[in-house]
């Protein structure tokens, strides 16, 4: 095993011999749409909007996510570079350090949310079996398992996804079927939803749930053999998995008013084994969070081994879980949908303009400390979207899409004004 392969090619392009078929990556990506956080998101959207609008919001969000993934995946197949090498050549060495740290912290927060869901499922299982229900102990145990899977690498994620995706699908369909059978089919929104929202915010919350996956897609898609395979794999992931997941969450939530799948399993009497099975698939998502965060920090601090960041992320994410990050779930998703898309827009535009036809290995050498046009557009677009209320000004009524369009247009304008200079390579 070479030094590059043991470090999961965080500092160099993936060689052709390490590539795989696109459907394998599609399965991993589809698994991101199937989990307890996604159930909570779909349940809260449905209680606020009703079944039709909630599923419509999920489908629209899935199409937007798919389009974004196609761009980032094609860029990664052409270059075989990780997200964080793409970010480095677009933002400069020091500029990328800021981006990478921000993305890593976001993924550690996501890790904390998923760890909290694991702890909740395990605590519910222990409670109904009259066992010690230590939420903290279950959170810590789940975090350690996810960290161990991450250290093994991308192949471990693939094998885990082959098992957990069908498993979670069966569990959620069973919950939806039993809930509707016992409580009836309800289509109308709740008169007192836990999180009131309009259609555009619902779309944004769904996009926010997966936006980091879109931006960091090159960490997985760079292993796909062909560009065509990367596009097909993206079409087989979010557009199919996300609407189905949101539908299976919406039906029991509208029928019962409950948004926690673990509590629904208990109240519907579906049995303890389902609670244990429910927690297991969350390891896939949390392992993916640690994997991408480790690549981010590994590219920023190349002298530190990747497993150090994996363990650090598990510790930080566990702390977030124990501090109650899950109580701020929807605001967190909306914030993600605003801060993350401009990053992808910038490195995708660079791949099709500044670095088009450039050797990938050469394009990441002798980079400037900061590419101020990229950093300036990112900060400026974020400030514009956050400081100007969407009620006063909006392009699409979907804040996440507004942020992406604003950043893309601004960056293209800056490149045109500067004559599209090619950075030294």
CSV table of C-alpha atoms in Angstrom, one decimal:
chain,number,residue,atom,x,y,z
A,1,UNK,CA,0.0,0.0,0.0
A,2,UNK,CA,1.4,3.4,-1.0
A,3,UNK,CA,1.5,6.5,1.2
A,4,UNK,CA,-1.1,8.1,-1.0
A,5,UNK,CA,-3.6,5.2,-0.9
A,6,UNK,CA,-3.3,4.8,2.9
A,7,UNK,CA,-4.1,8.5,3.2
A,8,UNK,CA,-7.1,8.0,0.8
A,9,UNK,CA,-5.5,10.2,-1.9
A,10,UNK,CA,-6.2,13.4,0.0
A,11,UNK,CA,-3.2,15.1,-1.6
A,12,UNK,CA,-3.2,13.6,-5.1
A,13,UNK,CA,-5.6,12.4,-7.9
A,14,UNK,CA,-7.1,9.0,-7.6
A,15,UNK,CA,-5.3,6.6,-10.0
A,16,UNK,CA,-7.4,4.8,-12.7
A,17,UNK,CA,-6.8,1.4,-11.0
A,18,UNK,CA,-8.8,2.5,-7.9
A,19,UNK,CA,-12.0,3.5,-9.7
A,20,UNK,CA,-15.4,1.7,-9.5
A,21,UNK,CA,-18.8,1.5,-11.2
A,22,UNK,CA,-21.1,4.5,-10.7
A,23,UNK,CA,-24.0,2.5,-9.2
A,24,UNK,CA,-21.9,1.6,-6.1
A,25,UNK,CA,-21.4,5.3,-5.4
A,26,UNK,CA,-25.1,5.9,-6.1
A,27,UNK,CA,-26.0,3.4,-3.4
A,28,UNK,CA,-23.8,5.3,-0.9
A,29,UNK,CA,-25.4,8.6,-1.9
A,30,UNK,CA,-28.9,7.1,-1.7
A,31,UNK,CA,-28.1,6.0,1.9
A,32,UNK,CA,-27.7,9.7,2.8
A,33,UNK,CA,-31.4,10.3,2.1
A,34,UNK,CA,-32.6,7.4,4.3
A,35,UNK,CA,-32.2,8.0,8.1
A,36,UNK,CA,-33.7,9.4,11.2
A,37,UNK,CA,-32.7,13.0,10.5
A,38,UNK,CA,-34.4,12.7,7.1
A,39,UNK,CA,-37.5,11.2,8.8
A,40,UNK,CA,-37.6,14.2,11.2
A,41,UNK,CA,-37.2,16.7,8.4
A,42,UNK,CA,-40.0,15.1,6.3
A,43,UNK,CA,-42.3,14.7,9.3
A,44,UNK,CA,-41.9,18.4,10.3
A,45,UNK,CA,-42.4,19.6,6.7
A,46,UNK,CA,-45.5,17.5,6.3
A,47,UNK,CA,-47.1,18.8,9.6
A,48,UNK,CA,-46.5,22.3,8.3
A,49,UNK,CA,-47.5,21.9,4.7
A,50,UNK,CA,-49.6,18.8,4.3
A,51,UNK,CA,-48.7,15.7,2.3
A,52,UNK,CA,-48.9,17.0,-1.2
A,53,UNK,CA,-46.9,20.1,-0.7
A,54,UNK,CA,-44.3,18.4,1.5
A,55,UNK,CA,-43.7,15.6,-1.1
A,56,UNK,CA,-43.6,18.3,-3.8
A,57,UNK,CA,-41.0,20.3,-1.9
A,58,UNK,CA,-38.9,17.1,-1.5
A,59,UNK,CA,-39.1,16.3,-5.2
A,60,UNK,CA,-38.1,19.8,-6.2
A,61,UNK,CA,-35.3,19.8,-3.7
A,62,UNK,CA,-34.1,16.4,-5.0
A,63,UNK,CA,-34.0,17.7,-8.6
A,64,UNK,CA,-31.9,20.7,-7.5
A,65,UNK,CA,-29.6,18.5,-5.5
A,66,UNK,CA,-29.2,16.1,-8.5
A,67,UNK,CA,-28.3,19.0,-10.8
A,68,UNK,CA,-25.7,20.2,-8.3
A,69,UNK,CA,-24.3,16.7,-7.8
A,70,UNK,CA,-24.0,16.2,-11.6
A,71,UNK,CA,-21.8,19.3,-11.8
A,72,UNK,CA,-19.6,18.4,-8.8
A,73,UNK,CA,-19.3,14.7,-9.8
A,74,UNK,CA,-18.3,15.5,-13.4
A,75,UNK,CA,-15.6,17.8,-12.2
A,76,UNK,CA,-14.3,15.2,-9.8
A,77,UNK,CA,-14.2,12.5,-12.5
A,78,UNK,CA,-12.3,14.8,-14.9
A,79,UNK,CA,-9.7,15.7,-12.2
A,80,UNK,CA,-9.8,12.7,-9.8
A,81,UNK,CA,-9.3,15.4,-7.0
A,82,UNK,CA,-11.0,15.4,-3.6
A,83,UNK,CA,-13.3,18.3,-2.7
A,84,UNK,CA,-10.7,19.9,-0.6
A,85,UNK,CA,-8.0,20.0,-3.4
A,86,UNK,CA,-10.6,21.5,-5.6
A,87,UNK,CA,-11.4,24.1,-2.9
A,88,UNK,CA,-7.7,24.7,-2.4
A,89,UNK,CA,-7.0,25.5,-6.1
A,90,UNK,CA,-10.1,27.8,-6.2
A,91,UNK,CA,-9.6,29.7,-2.9
A,92,UNK,CA,-5.8,29.5,-2.5
A,93,UNK,CA,-3.9,27.7,0.2
A,94,UNK,CA,-4.9,29.9,3.1
A,95,UNK,CA,-8.3,30.7,1.7
A,96,UNK,CA,-9.0,27.0,1.4
A,97,UNK,CA,-8.0,26.4,5.0
A,98,UNK,CA,-10.8,28.7,6.1
A,99,UNK,CA,-13.3,26.8,3.9
A,100,UNK,CA,-12.1,23.4,5.0
A,101,UNK,CA,-12.3,24.2,8.7
A,102,UNK,CA,-15.9,25.6,8.2
A,103,UNK,CA,-16.9,22.4,6.3
A,104,UNK,CA,-15.3,20.1,8.8
A,105,UNK,CA,-17.1,21.8,11.7
A,106,UNK,CA,-20.4,21.6,9.8
A,107,UNK,CA,-19.9,17.9,9.3
A,108,UNK,CA,-19.0,17.4,12.9
A,109,UNK,CA,-22.3,19.1,13.8
A,110,UNK,CA,-24.1,16.7,11.4
A,111,UNK,CA,-22.2,13.8,13.1
A,112,UNK,CA,-23.6,15.1,16.5
A,113,UNK,CA,-27.2,15.2,15.2
A,114,UNK,CA,-26.9,11.6,13.9
A,115,UNK,CA,-25.2,10.4,17.1
A,116,UNK,CA,-28.2,11.9,19.0
A,117,UNK,CA,-30.6,9.9,16.9
A,118,UNK,CA,-28.6,6.7,17.5
A,119,UNK,CA,-28.7,7.4,21.2
A,120,UNK,CA,-32.5,8.1,21.1
A,121,UNK,CA,-33.2,4.8,19.4
A,122,UNK,CA,-31.1,2.8,21.7
A,123,UNK,CA,-32.5,4.6,24.8
A,124,UNK,CA,-36.1,3.8,23.7
A,125,UNK,CA,-35.1,0.2,23.1
A,126,UNK,CA,-33.6,-0.1,26.6
A,127,UNK,CA,-36.6,1.6,28.2
A,128,UNK,CA,-39.2,-0.7,26.9
A,129,UNK,CA,-37.1,-3.7,27.9
A,130,UNK,CA,-36.6,-2.3,31.5
A,131,UNK,CA,-32.8,-1.9,30.9
A,132,UNK,CA,-30.6,1.1,31.9
A,133,UNK,CA,-31.4,3.8,29.4
A,134,UNK,CA,-28.2,5.8,29.3
A,135,UNK,CA,-28.6,8.2,26.3
A,136,UNK,CA,-25.0,9.4,26.7
A,137,UNK,CA,-23.5,5.9,26.8
A,138,UNK,CA,-25.3,4.9,23.6
A,139,UNK,CA,-24.2,8.1,21.9
A,140,UNK,CA,-20.6,7.4,22.8
A,141,UNK,CA,-20.8,3.8,21.7
A,142,UNK,CA,-22.3,4.7,18.3
A,143,UNK,CA,-19.6,7.4,17.8
A,144,UNK,CA,-16.8,4.9,18.4
A,145,UNK,CA,-18.3,2.5,15.9
A,146,UNK,CA,-18.6,5.2,13.2
A,147,UNK,CA,-15.0,6.3,13.8
A,148,UNK,CA,-13.8,2.7,13.4
A,149,UNK,CA,-15.7,2.3,10.1
A,150,UNK,CA,-14.3,5.6,8.8
A,151,UNK,CA,-10.7,4.7,9.5
A,152,UNK,CA,-11.0,1.6,7.2
A,153,UNK,CA,-12.1,3.9,4.3
A,154,UNK,CA,-14.3,4.2,1.3
A,155,UNK,CA,-14.7,0.4,0.7
A,156,UNK,CA,-16.1,0.0,4.2
A,157,UNK,CA,-18.8,2.6,3.4
A,158,UNK,CA,-19.7,0.7,0.3
A,159,UNK,CA,-20.1,-2.6,2.1
A,160,UNK,CA,-22.1,-1.0,4.9
A,161,UNK,CA,-24.4,0.8,2.5
A,162,UNK,CA,-25.2,-2.5,0.7
A,163,UNK,CA,-26.8,-3.7,3.9
A,164,UNK,CA,-28.3,-0.6,5.5
A,165,UNK,CA,-30.1,1.0,2.7
A,166,UNK,CA,-32.6,-1.8,2.1
A,167,UNK,CA,-32.9,-2.3,5.9
A,168,UNK,CA,-33.9,1.3,6.6
A,169,UNK,CA,-36.3,1.3,3.7
A,170,UNK,CA,-38.2,-1.7,5.1
A,171,UNK,CA,-38.3,-0.1,8.6
A,172,UNK,CA,-39.7,3.2,7.4
A,173,UNK,CA,-42.3,1.6,5.1
A,174,UNK,CA,-43.4,-0.6,7.9
A,175,UNK,CA,-43.9,2.4,10.2
A,176,UNK,CA,-45.8,4.3,7.6
A,177,UNK,CA,-48.1,1.3,6.7
A,178,UNK,CA,-49.0,0.5,10.3
A,179,UNK,CA,-49.5,4.2,11.2
A,180,UNK,CA,-51.9,4.7,8.3
A,181,UNK,CA,-53.7,1.4,8.9
A,182,UNK,CA,-54.4,2.3,12.6
A,183,UNK,CA,-54.9,6.0,12.4
A,184,UNK,CA,-56.1,6.6,8.8
A,185,UNK,CA,-54.8,8.6,5.9
A,186,UNK,CA,-54.4,12.3,6.7
A,187,UNK,CA,-53.4,14.7,3.9
A,188,UNK,CA,-54.0,18.1,5.6
A,189,UNK,CA,-51.3,19.9,7.6
A,190,UNK,CA,-51.5,20.2,11.3
A,191,UNK,CA,-53.2,23.3,12.7
A,192,UNK,CA,-50.2,23.6,15.2
A,193,UNK,CA,-47.1,22.3,13.4
A,194,UNK,CA,-43.9,22.1,15.6
A,195,UNK,CA,-42.0,24.2,13.0
A,196,UNK,CA,-44.3,26.5,10.9
A,197,UNK,CA,-42.8,27.1,7.4
A,198,UNK,CA,-43.7,28.1,3.9
A,199,UNK,CA,-43.0,26.0,0.8
A,200,UNK,CA,-39.7,27.7,-0.1
A,201,UNK,CA,-38.3,27.1,3.4
A,202,UNK,CA,-39.4,23.5,3.2
A,203,UNK,CA,-37.5,23.1,0.0
A,204,UNK,CA,-34.5,24.9,1.5
A,205,UNK,CA,-34.5,22.6,4.6
A,206,UNK,CA,-34.4,19.5,2.4
A,207,UNK,CA,-31.6,21.0,0.3
A,208,UNK,CA,-29.8,22.0,3.5
A,209,UNK,CA,-29.9,18.4,4.7
A,210,UNK,CA,-27.9,17.2,1.8
A,211,UNK,CA,-26.0,20.3,0.6
A,212,UNK,CA,-22.7,19.3,2.3
A,213,UNK,CA,-23.0,16.0,0.4
A,214,UNK,CA,-23.3,17.9,-2.9
A,215,UNK,CA,-20.3,20.0,-2.2
A,216,UNK,CA,-18.2,17.1,-0.9
A,217,UNK,CA,-19.5,14.7,-3.6
A,218,UNK,CA,-16.0,14.6,-5.3
A,219,UNK,CA,-14.7,12.7,-2.2
A,220,UNK,CA,-16.9,9.8,-3.5
A,221,UNK,CA,-17.5,10.5,-7.1
A,222,UNK,CA,-13.8,10.8,-8.0
A,223,UNK,CA,-13.7,7.0,-7.8
A,224,UNK,CA,-16.3,6.6,-10.5
A,225,UNK,CA,-14.9,5.4,-13.8
A,226,UNK,CA,-16.6,7.6,-16.4
A,227,UNK,CA,-18.4,11.0,-16.5
A,228,UNK,CA,-21.5,9.3,-17.9
A,229,UNK,CA,-21.4,6.9,-15.0
A,230,UNK,CA,-21.2,9.8,-12.5
A,231,UNK,CA,-24.3,11.5,-14.0
A,232,UNK,CA,-26.3,8.2,-14.0
A,233,UNK,CA,-25.3,7.5,-10.4
A,234,UNK,CA,-26.5,10.9,-9.3
A,235,UNK,CA,-29.9,10.4,-11.2
A,236,UNK,CA,-30.3,7.1,-9.3
A,237,UNK,CA,-29.7,8.7,-5.9
A,238,UNK,CA,-31.5,11.9,-4.7
A,239,UNK,CA,-34.4,12.1,-7.2
A,240,UNK,CA,-35.5,8.6,-6.2
A,241,UNK,CA,-34.5,8.2,-2.5
A,242,UNK,CA,-35.4,11.7,-1.2
A,243,UNK,CA,-39.1,11.9,-2.3
A,244,UNK,CA,-39.7,8.3,-1.2
A,245,UNK,CA,-38.1,9.0,2.2
A,246,UNK,CA,-40.1,12.2,2.7
A,247,UNK,CA,-43.3,10.3,1.8
A,248,UNK,CA,-42.7,7.5,4.3
A,249,UNK,CA,-42.0,10.2,7.0
A,250,UNK,CA,-45.0,12.3,6.1
A,251,UNK,CA,-47.7,9.6,6.3
A,252,UNK,CA,-47.1,8.5,9.9
A,253,UNK,CA,-46.4,12.1,11.1
A,254,UNK,CA,-49.7,13.4,9.7
A,255,UNK,CA,-51.6,10.3,11.0
A,256,UNK,CA,-50.2,10.5,14.6
A,257,UNK,CA,-48.7,14.0,15.0
A,258,UNK,CA,-45.4,12.3,16.1
A,259,UNK,CA,-42.1,13.2,14.4
A,260,UNK,CA,-39.7,10.8,16.1
A,261,UNK,CA,-39.5,7.5,14.3
A,262,UNK,CA,-38.1,5.8,17.4
A,263,UNK,CA,-41.1,6.9,19.5
A,264,UNK,CA,-43.5,5.8,16.6
A,265,UNK,CA,-42.0,2.3,16.7
A,266,UNK,CA,-42.6,2.1,20.4
A,267,UNK,CA,-46.2,3.5,20.2
A,268,UNK,CA,-47.1,1.3,17.3
A,269,UNK,CA,-45.8,-1.8,19.1
A,270,UNK,CA,-43.5,-2.8,16.3
A,271,UNK,CA,-40.9,-4.4,18.6
A,272,UNK,CA,-37.5,-3.8,20.1
A,273,UNK,CA,-35.5,-5.3,17.2
A,274,UNK,CA,-36.6,-2.5,14.9
A,275,UNK,CA,-35.1,0.1,17.3
A,276,UNK,CA,-31.7,-1.7,17.3
A,277,UNK,CA,-31.9,-2.0,13.5
A,278,UNK,CA,-32.9,1.7,13.2
A,279,UNK,CA,-29.7,2.8,14.9
A,280,UNK,CA,-27.3,0.7,12.9
A,281,UNK,CA,-27.7,2.4,9.5
A,282,UNK,CA,-26.9,5.8,11.0
A,283,UNK,CA,-23.3,4.6,11.1
A,284,UNK,CA,-23.1,4.9,7.3
A,285,UNK,CA,-23.9,8.6,7.4
A,286,UNK,CA,-21.7,9.3,10.3
A,287,UNK,CA,-18.8,7.4,8.9
A,288,UNK,CA,-19.3,9.5,5.7
A,289,UNK,CA,-19.3,12.7,7.7
A,290,UNK,CA,-16.0,11.8,9.4
A,291,UNK,CA,-14.5,10.6,6.1
A,292,UNK,CA,-15.1,13.9,4.3
A,293,UNK,CA,-14.2,16.1,7.3
A,294,UNK,CA,-11.0,14.1,7.7
A,295,UNK,CA,-10.1,14.8,4.0
A,296,UNK,CA,-10.9,18.5,4.5
A,297,UNK,CA,-8.6,18.9,7.5
A,298,UNK,CA,-6.0,16.5,6.0
A,299,UNK,CA,-5.7,18.8,3.0
A,300,UNK,CA,-5.4,21.8,5.3
A,301,UNK,CA,-2.9,20.2,7.8
A,302,UNK,CA,-1.0,17.6,5.6
A,303,UNK,CA,1.5,16.7,8.3
A,304,UNK,CA,-1.3,15.2,10.5
A,305,UNK,CA,-2.5,11.7,9.8
A,306,UNK,CA,-6.1,11.3,8.7
A,307,UNK,CA,-7.1,9.0,11.6
A,308,UNK,CA,-6.4,11.9,14.1
A,309,UNK,CA,-9.1,14.0,12.5
A,310,UNK,CA,-11.5,11.1,12.5
A,311,UNK,CA,-11.1,10.6,16.2
A,312,UNK,CA,-11.2,14.3,16.9
A,313,UNK,CA,-14.4,14.6,14.9
A,314,UNK,CA,-16.0,11.8,16.8
A,315,UNK,CA,-15.2,13.5,20.1
A,316,UNK,CA,-16.5,16.9,18.9
A,317,UNK,CA,-19.6,15.4,17.3
A,318,UNK,CA,-20.4,13.4,20.4
A,319,UNK,CA,-20.1,16.6,22.5
A,320,UNK,CA,-22.5,18.4,20.2
A,321,UNK,CA,-25.0,15.5,20.6
A,322,UNK,CA,-24.8,15.5,24.3
A,323,UNK,CA,-25.3,19.3,24.4
A,324,UNK,CA,-28.6,19.0,22.5
A,325,UNK,CA,-27.8,20.0,19.0
A,326,UNK,CA,-30.9,18.1,17.7
A,327,UNK,CA,-33.2,20.7,19.3
A,328,UNK,CA,-32.0,23.1,16.6
A,329,UNK,CA,-32.3,20.8,13.6
A,330,UNK,CA,-34.3,22.9,11.1
A,331,UNK,CA,-32.5,26.2,11.7
A,332,UNK,CA,-29.2,24.2,11.2
A,333,UNK,CA,-30.4,22.8,7.9
A,334,UNK,CA,-31.5,26.3,6.6
A,335,UNK,CA,-28.1,27.7,7.6
A,336,UNK,CA,-26.3,25.0,5.7
A,337,UNK,CA,-28.3,25.7,2.6
A,338,UNK,CA,-27.1,29.3,2.6
A,339,UNK,CA,-23.4,28.9,3.6
A,340,UNK,CA,-22.4,25.9,1.5
A,341,UNK,CA,-23.7,26.2,-2.1
A,342,UNK,CA,-21.5,29.2,-3.1
A,343,UNK,CA,-18.4,27.0,-2.4
A,344,UNK,CA,-19.5,24.4,-4.9
A,345,UNK,CA,-20.5,27.1,-7.4
A,346,UNK,CA,-17.1,28.6,-7.3
A,347,UNK,CA,-15.0,25.5,-7.7
A,348,UNK,CA,-17.3,24.1,-10.4
A,349,UNK,CA,-17.0,27.4,-12.4
A,350,UNK,CA,-13.2,27.3,-12.0
A,351,UNK,CA,-13.1,23.7,-13.3
A,352,UNK,CA,-14.9,24.7,-16.5
A,353,UNK,CA,-13.1,28.0,-17.0
A,354,UNK,CA,-9.7,28.7,-15.3
A,355,UNK,CA,-8.6,25.1,-15.1
A,356,UNK,CA,-10.2,23.7,-18.2
A,357,UNK,CA,-7.7,21.5,-20.0
A,358,UNK,CA,-5.1,21.9,-17.2
A,359,UNK,CA,-3.4,18.8,-15.9
A,360,UNK,CA,-5.0,18.1,-12.5
A,361,UNK,CA,-1.7,17.3,-10.7
A,362,UNK,CA,-0.1,20.5,-12.1
A,363,UNK,CA,-3.2,22.6,-11.2
A,364,UNK,CA,-2.7,22.0,-7.5
A,365,UNK,CA,1.0,23.1,-7.4
A,366,UNK,CA,2.3,26.5,-6.5
A,367,UNK,CA,-1.0,27.9,-5.6
A,368,UNK,CA,-1.4,31.5,-4.3
A,369,UNK,CA,-2.0,32.0,-0.5
A,370,UNK,CA,-5.5,33.5,-1.2
A,371,UNK,CA,-7.5,33.9,-4.3
A,372,UNK,CA,-9.4,37.0,-3.1
A,373,UNK,CA,-12.0,36.9,-5.9
A,374,UNK,CA,-13.2,33.5,-4.7
A,375,UNK,CA,-13.1,34.3,-1.0
A,376,UNK,CA,-14.7,37.7,-1.6
A,377,UNK,CA,-17.6,36.3,-3.6
A,378,UNK,CA,-18.3,33.6,-1.0
A,379,UNK,CA,-18.3,36.0,1.9
A,380,UNK,CA,-20.3,38.6,0.0
A,381,UNK,CA,-23.0,36.2,-1.2
A,382,UNK,CA,-23.3,34.8,2.2
A,383,UNK,CA,-23.7,38.2,3.8
A,384,UNK,CA,-26.2,39.3,1.2
A,385,UNK,CA,-28.5,36.3,1.7
A,386,UNK,CA,-28.2,36.4,5.5
A,387,UNK,CA,-28.6,40.1,5.9
A,388,UNK,CA,-31.4,40.7,3.4
A,389,UNK,CA,-34.7,39.0,4.6
A,390,UNK,CA,-36.2,36.8,1.9
A,391,UNK,CA,-39.5,38.5,2.5
A,392,UNK,CA,-38.0,41.7,1.1
A,393,UNK,CA,-36.1,40.3,-1.8
A,394,UNK,CA,-36.0,36.8,-3.4
A,395,UNK,CA,-35.1,35.5,-6.8
A,396,UNK,CA,-36.8,32.1,-6.6
A,397,UNK,CA,-38.6,32.1,-3.1
A,398,UNK,CA,-36.0,29.3,-2.2
A,399,UNK,CA,-33.2,30.8,-0.2
A,400,UNK,CA,-30.8,28.0,-0.9
A,401,UNK,CA,-31.2,28.5,-4.7
A,402,UNK,CA,-31.0,32.3,-4.3
A,403,UNK,CA,-27.6,31.9,-2.6
A,404,UNK,CA,-26.3,29.6,-5.3
A,405,UNK,CA,-27.4,31.8,-8.2
A,406,UNK,CA,-26.1,35.0,-6.5
A,407,UNK,CA,-22.7,33.4,-6.0
A,408,UNK,CA,-22.4,32.0,-9.5
A,409,UNK,CA,-23.4,35.2,-11.2
A,410,UNK,CA,-21.1,37.3,-9.0
A,411,UNK,CA,-18.2,35.0,-9.5
A,412,UNK,CA,-18.6,34.8,-13.3
A,413,UNK,CA,-18.8,38.6,-13.4
A,414,UNK,CA,-15.6,38.9,-11.4
A,415,UNK,CA,-13.8,36.5,-13.7
A,416,UNK,CA,-14.9,38.4,-16.7
A,417,UNK,CA,-13.7,41.7,-15.2
A,418,UNK,CA,-10.3,40.2,-14.5
A,419,UNK,CA,-10.0,38.6,-17.9
A,420,UNK,CA,-10.0,35.0,-16.5
A,421,UNK,CA,-6.4,34.9,-15.5
A,422,UNK,CA,-5.0,31.4,-15.2
A,423,UNK,CA,-3.2,30.9,-11.9
A,424,UNK,CA,0.4,29.7,-12.1
A,425,UNK,CA,0.7,26.0,-12.1
